[in-house]
Short mmCIF file of C-alpha atoms and ligand atoms in Angstrom, two decimals:
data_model
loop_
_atom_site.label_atom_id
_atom_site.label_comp_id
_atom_site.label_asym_id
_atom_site.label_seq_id
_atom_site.Cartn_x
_atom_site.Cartn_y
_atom_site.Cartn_z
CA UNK H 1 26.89 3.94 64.99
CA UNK H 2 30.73 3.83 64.20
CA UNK H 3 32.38 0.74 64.96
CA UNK H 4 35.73 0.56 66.35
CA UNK H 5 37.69 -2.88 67.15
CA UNK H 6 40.09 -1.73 69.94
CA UNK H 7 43.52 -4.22 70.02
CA UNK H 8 46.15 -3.49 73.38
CA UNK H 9 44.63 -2.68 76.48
CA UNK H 10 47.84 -1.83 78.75
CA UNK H 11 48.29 1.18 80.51
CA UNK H 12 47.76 3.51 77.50
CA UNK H 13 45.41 0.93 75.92
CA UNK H 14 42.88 0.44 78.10
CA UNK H 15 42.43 4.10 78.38
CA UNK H 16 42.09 5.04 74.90
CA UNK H 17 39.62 1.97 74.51
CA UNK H 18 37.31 3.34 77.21
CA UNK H 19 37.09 6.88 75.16
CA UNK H 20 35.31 5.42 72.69
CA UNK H 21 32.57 3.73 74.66
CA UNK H 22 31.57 7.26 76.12
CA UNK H 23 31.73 8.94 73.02
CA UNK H 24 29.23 6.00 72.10
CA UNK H 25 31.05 4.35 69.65
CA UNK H 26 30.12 0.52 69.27
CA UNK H 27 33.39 -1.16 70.21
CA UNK H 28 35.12 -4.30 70.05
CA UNK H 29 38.03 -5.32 71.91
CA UNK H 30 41.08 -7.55 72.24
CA UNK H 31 44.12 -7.88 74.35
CA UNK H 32 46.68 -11.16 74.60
CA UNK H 33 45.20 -11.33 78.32
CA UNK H 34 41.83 -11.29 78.72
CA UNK H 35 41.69 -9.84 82.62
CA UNK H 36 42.82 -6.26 81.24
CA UNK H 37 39.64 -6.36 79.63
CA UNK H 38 37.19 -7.29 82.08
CA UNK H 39 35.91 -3.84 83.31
CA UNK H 40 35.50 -2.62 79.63
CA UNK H 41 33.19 -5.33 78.65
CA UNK H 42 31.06 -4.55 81.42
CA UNK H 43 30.66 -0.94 79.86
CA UNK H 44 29.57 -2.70 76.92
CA UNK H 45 32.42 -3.47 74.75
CA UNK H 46 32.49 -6.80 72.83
CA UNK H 47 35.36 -9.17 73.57
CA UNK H 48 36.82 -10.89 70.67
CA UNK H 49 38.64 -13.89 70.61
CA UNK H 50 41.02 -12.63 68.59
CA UNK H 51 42.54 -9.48 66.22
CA UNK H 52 41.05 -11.06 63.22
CA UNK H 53 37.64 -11.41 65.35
CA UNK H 54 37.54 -7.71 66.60
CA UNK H 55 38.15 -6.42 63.04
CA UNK H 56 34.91 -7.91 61.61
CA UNK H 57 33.04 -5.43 60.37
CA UNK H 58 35.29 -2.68 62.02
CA UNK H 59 34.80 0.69 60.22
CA UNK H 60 38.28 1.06 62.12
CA UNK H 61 41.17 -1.10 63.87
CA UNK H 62 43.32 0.89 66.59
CA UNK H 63 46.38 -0.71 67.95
CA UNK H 64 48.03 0.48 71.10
CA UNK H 65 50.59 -2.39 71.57
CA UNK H 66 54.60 -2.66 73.05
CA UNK H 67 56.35 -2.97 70.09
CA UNK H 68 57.14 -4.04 66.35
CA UNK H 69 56.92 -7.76 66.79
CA UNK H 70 53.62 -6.89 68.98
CA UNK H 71 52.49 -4.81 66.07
CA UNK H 72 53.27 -7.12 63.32
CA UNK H 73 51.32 -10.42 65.84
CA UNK H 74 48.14 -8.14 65.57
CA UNK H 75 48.14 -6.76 61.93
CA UNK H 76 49.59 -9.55 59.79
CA UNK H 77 49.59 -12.99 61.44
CA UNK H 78 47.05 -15.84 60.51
CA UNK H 79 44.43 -14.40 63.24
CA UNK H 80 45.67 -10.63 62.66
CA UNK H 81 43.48 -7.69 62.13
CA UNK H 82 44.43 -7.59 58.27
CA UNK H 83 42.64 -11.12 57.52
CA UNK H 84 38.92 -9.52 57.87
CA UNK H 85 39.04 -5.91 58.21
CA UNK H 86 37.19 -4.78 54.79
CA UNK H 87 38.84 -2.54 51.56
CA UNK H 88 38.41 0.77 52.65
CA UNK H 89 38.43 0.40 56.05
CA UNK H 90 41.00 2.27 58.52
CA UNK H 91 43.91 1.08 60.28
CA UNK H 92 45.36 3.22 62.85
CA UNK H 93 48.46 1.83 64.54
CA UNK H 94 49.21 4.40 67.99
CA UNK H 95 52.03 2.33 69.06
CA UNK H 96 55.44 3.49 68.88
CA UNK H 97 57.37 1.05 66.47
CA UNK H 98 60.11 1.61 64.09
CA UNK H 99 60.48 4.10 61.48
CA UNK H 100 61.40 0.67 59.10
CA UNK H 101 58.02 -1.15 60.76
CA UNK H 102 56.05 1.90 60.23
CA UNK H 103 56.77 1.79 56.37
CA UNK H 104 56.63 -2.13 56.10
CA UNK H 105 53.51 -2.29 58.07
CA UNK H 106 51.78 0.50 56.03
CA UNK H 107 53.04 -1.05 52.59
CA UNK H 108 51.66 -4.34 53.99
CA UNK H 109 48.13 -2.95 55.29
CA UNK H 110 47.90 -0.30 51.45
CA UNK H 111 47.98 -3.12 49.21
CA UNK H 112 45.44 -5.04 50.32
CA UNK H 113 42.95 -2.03 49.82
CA UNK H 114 44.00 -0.45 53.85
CA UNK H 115 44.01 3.07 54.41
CA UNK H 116 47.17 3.37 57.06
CA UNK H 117 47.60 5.93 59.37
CA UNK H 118 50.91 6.13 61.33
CA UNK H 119 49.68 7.75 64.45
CA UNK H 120 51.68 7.71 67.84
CA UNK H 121 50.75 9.69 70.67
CA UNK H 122 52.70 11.49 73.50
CA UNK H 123 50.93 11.66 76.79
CA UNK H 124 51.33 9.39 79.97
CA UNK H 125 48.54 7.02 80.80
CA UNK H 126 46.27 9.32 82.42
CA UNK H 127 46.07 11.55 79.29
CA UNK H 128 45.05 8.63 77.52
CA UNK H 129 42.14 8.01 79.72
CA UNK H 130 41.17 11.50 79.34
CA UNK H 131 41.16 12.38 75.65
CA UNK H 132 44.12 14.51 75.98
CA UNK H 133 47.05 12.80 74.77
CA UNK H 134 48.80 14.13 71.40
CA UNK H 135 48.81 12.24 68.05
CA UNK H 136 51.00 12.55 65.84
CA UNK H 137 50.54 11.69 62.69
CA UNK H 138 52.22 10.41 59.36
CA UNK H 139 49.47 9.97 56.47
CA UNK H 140 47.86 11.26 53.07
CA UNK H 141 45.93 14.36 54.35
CA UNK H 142 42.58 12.67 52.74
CA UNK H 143 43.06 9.87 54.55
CA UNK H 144 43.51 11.99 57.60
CA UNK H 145 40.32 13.54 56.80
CA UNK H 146 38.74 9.95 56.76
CA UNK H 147 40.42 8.78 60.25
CA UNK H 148 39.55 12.23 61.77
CA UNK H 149 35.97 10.98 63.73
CA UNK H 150 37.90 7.72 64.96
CA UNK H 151 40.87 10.07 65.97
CA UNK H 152 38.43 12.75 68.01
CA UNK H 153 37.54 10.58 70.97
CA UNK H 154 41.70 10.33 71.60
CA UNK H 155 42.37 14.01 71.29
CA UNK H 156 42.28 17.72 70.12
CA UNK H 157 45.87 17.96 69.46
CA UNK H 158 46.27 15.94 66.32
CA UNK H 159 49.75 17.47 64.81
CA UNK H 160 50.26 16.13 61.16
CA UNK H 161 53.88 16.11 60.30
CA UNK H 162 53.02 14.78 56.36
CA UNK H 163 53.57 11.43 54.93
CA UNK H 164 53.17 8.43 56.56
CA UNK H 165 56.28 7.63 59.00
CA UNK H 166 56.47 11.06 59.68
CA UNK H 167 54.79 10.81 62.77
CA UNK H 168 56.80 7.82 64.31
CA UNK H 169 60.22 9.84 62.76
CA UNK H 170 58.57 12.80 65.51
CA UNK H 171 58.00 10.14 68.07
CA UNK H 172 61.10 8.84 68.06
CA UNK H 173 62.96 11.69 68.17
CA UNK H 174 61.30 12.99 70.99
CA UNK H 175 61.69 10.01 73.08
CA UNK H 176 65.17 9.84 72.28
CA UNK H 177 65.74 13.46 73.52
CA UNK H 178 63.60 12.47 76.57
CA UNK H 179 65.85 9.24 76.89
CA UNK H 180 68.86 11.18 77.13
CA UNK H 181 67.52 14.24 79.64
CA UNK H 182 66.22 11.10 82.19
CA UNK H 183 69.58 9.77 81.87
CA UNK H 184 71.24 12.83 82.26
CA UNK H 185 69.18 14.10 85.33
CA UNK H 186 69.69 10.79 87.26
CA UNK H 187 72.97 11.06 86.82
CA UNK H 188 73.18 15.15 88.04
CA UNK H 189 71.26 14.41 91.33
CA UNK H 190 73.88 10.81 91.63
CA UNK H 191 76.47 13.31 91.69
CA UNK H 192 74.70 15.97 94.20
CA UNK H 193 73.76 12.77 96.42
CA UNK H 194 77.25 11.51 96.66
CA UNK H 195 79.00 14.69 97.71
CA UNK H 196 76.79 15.45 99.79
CA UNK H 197 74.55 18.34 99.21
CA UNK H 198 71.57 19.38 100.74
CA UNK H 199 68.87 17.89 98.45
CA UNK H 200 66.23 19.81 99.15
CA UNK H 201 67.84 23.01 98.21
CA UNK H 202 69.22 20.86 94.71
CA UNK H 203 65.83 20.24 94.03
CA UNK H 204 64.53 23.58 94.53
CA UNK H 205 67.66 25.06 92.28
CA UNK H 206 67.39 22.41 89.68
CA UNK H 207 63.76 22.82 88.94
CA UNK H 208 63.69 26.36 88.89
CA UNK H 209 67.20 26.78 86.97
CA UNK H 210 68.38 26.76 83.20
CA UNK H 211 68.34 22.86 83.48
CA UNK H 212 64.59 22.91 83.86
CA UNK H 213 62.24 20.88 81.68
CA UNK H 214 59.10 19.02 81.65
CA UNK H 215 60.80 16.35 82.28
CA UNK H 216 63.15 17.46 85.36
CA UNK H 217 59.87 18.60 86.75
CA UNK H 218 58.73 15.20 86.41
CA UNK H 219 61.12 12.92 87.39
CA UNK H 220 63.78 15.02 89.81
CA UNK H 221 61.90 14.82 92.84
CA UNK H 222 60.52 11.59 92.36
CA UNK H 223 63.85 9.67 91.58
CA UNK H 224 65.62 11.92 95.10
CA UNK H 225 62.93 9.92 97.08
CA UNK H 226 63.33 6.59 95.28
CA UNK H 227 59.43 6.93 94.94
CA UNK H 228 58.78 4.54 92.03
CA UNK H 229 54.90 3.61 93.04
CA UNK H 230 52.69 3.52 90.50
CA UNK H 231 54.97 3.43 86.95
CA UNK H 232 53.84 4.58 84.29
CA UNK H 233 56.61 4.25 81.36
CA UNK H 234 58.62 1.34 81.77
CA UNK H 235 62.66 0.88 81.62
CA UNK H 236 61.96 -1.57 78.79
CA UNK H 237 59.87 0.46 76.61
CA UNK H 238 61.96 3.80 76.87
CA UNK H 239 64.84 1.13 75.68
CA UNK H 240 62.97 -0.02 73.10
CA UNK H 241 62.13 3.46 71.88
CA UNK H 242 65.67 4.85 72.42
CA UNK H 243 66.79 2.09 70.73
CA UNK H 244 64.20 2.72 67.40
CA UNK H 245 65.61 6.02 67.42
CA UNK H 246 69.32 5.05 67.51
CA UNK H 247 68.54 2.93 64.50
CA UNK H 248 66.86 5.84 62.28
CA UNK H 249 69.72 8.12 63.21
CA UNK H 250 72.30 5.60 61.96
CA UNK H 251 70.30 5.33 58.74
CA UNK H 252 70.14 9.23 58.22
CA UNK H 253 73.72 10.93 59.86
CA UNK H 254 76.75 9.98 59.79
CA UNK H 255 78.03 11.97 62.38
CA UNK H 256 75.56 10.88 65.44
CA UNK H 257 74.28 9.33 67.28
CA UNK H 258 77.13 10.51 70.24
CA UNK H 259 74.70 10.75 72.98
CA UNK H 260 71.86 8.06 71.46
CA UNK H 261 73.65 5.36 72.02
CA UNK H 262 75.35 6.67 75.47
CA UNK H 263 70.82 6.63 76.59
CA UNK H 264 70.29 3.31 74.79
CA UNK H 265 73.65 1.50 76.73
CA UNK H 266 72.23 4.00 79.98
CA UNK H 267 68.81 2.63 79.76
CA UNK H 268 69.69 -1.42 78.56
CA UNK H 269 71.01 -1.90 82.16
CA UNK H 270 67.47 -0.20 83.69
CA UNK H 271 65.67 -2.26 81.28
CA UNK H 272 67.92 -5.71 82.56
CA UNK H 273 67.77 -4.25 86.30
CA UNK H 274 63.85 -3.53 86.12
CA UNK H 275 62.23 -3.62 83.21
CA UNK H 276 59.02 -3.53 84.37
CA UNK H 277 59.10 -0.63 86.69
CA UNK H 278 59.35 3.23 85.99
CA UNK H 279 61.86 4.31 83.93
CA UNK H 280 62.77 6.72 86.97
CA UNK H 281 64.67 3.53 88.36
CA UNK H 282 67.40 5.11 86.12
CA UNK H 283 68.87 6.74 88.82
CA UNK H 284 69.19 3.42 91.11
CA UNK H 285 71.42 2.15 88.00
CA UNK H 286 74.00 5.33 88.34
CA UNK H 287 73.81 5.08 91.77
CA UNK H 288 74.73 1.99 92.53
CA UNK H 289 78.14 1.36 93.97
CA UNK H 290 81.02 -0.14 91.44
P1 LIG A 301 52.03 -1.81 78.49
O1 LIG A 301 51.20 -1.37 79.62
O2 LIG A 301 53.25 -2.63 78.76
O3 LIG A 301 51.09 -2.59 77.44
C1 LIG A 301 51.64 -3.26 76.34
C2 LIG A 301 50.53 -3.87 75.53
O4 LIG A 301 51.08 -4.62 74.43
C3 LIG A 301 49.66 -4.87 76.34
O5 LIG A 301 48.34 -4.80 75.86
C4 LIG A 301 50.31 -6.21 75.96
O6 LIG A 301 49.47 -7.33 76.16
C5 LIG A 301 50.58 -5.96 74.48
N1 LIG A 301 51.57 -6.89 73.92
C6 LIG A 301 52.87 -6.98 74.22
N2 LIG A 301 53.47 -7.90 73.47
C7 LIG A 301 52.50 -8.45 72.68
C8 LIG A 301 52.48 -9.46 71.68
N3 LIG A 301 53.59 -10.12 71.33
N4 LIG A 301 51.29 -9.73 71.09
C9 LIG A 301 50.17 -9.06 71.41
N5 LIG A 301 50.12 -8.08 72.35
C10 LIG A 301 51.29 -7.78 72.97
O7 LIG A 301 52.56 -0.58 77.62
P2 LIG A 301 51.93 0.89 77.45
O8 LIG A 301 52.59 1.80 78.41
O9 LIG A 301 50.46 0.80 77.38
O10 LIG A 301 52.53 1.23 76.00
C11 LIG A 301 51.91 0.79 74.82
C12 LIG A 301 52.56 1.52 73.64
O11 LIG A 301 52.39 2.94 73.83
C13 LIG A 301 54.07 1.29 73.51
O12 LIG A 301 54.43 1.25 72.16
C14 LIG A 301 54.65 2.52 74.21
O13 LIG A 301 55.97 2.79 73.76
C15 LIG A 301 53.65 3.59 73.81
N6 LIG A 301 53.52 4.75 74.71
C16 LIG A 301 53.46 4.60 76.08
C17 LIG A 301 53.30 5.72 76.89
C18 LIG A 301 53.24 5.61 78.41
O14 LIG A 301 53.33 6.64 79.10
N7 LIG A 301 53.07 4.44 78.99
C19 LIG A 301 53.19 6.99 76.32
C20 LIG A 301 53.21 7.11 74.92
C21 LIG A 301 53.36 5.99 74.13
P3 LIG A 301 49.36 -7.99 77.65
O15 LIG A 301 48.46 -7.08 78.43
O16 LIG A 301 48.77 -9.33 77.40
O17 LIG A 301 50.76 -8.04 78.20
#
């Protein structure tokens, strides 16, 4: 049986986790608070008592944590994953961290005998919990090859951009582009609000005009009724992202980011507003009286 130590169970976490105990994986799990694993350990996953526990004798270590510093706590601290997993074994980090974490992290992980794959997904948390998000992935194609079985259970749609980091570069980029569309279609229906217009014919035009997107289908609608329930991307973590991305354009163009750095200012005062709650909240921020 394949064993798999599981580390992050939060919305996208806990999901992917529970994929692996019905494809019958053995698994072994770990989050900083123990509640979010309660139901999964009833299904027959192990808890560990820490990274470094759930990587004993791990054929594989996923990660699905917030960010870089969460990243580096569960890979290379005194009770990280790194201390026990074994040469040879397979260390798949899903979260989205830096481009300059991604590279560190794999450097770290490779020379003590590792084999790294950069691999985050796209997908909301519902996705996760169905084996359908996307991965995208930055690592030697052998070592792809090796990772593949503990990849399956996550997805079909594994989309190898080449060497490792390639996959966060992708990532970032993409939630960068989505940072600036949520921004910018918060601020459109602000506008449409405060002169006045007939929403329900704004919606109607915007989702079925030129301006339509995955994402205006997502979020118009929802941010017109202020109907935040149930969030599932936070204000802090699209900040966090935006704010990744802003940092890997600066390092590659000289000419941008213009509009980066307009979505990581945009979505630093949703993050201090809210930060917990959906990133939707954006258009509460432009809203909002002077
Ligand atoms: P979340 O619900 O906020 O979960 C965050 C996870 O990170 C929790 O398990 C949390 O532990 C853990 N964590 C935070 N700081 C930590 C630290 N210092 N040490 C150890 N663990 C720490 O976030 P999420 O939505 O699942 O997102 C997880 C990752 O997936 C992020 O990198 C995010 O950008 C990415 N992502 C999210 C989505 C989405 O739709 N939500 C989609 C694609 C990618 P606790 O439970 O103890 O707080």
């Amino acid at each position: 049986m394949k064993r798999v130590a599981f580390i992050g169970l939060g919305r996208m976490g806990h999901g992917m986790a529970g994929r692996y105990l019905d494809a019958g994986f053995d698994v072994a799990v770990w989050n900083r608070s123990k509640a979010k694993a309660e139901d999964l350990i009833a299904r027959g996953a192990r808890w560990a008592t820490s990274p470094e526990d759930a990587a004993i004798d791990a054929d594989a270590v996923v990660t699905m944590v917030a960010d870089d510093a969460a990243s580096r706590a569960v890979w290379l601290t005194k009770d990280g994953a790194a201390a026990t997993m074994k040469a040879g074994s397979i260390a798949i980090e899903c979260s989205t961290v830096s481009h300059e974490h991604a590279l560190y992290l794999a450097r770290e992980l490779r020379s003590r005998g590792l084999i790294y794959i950069d691999c985050p997904v796209t997908g909301l948390p519902d996705a996760a919990a169905s084996g359908k998000l996307t991965l995208l992935v930055g690592a030697e194609p052998a070592d792809l090859e090796r990772a593949r079985p503990f990849l399956v259970p996550l997805s079909s749609t594994i989309r190898h951009f080449g060497a490792i980091g390639t996959g966060t570069v992708y990532k970032l980029i993409n939630n960068l582009m989505g940072a600036i569309q949520i921004a910018g279609i918060a601020e459109g229906l602000a506008i449409a609000e405060q002169a006045g217009l007939d929403m329900k014919l704004v919606l109607e035009a915007v989702e079925t005009g030129v301006a339509a997107s995955p994402q205006v289908i997502r979020h118009s609608r929802r941010m017109a009724a202020r109907d935040f329930a149930g969030a599932t991307f936070t204000a802090a973590l699209r900040h966090k992202d935006a704010a990744y991305a802003v940092a890997l354009a600066e390092s590659l163009l000289s000419g941008a980011p213009l509009m980066g750095r307009a979505a990581v200012e945009a979505y630093a005062r949703a993050k201090a507003y809210a930060p917990d709650d959906d990133e939707a909240k954006m258009i509460e921020i432009v809203s909002r009286p002077k």
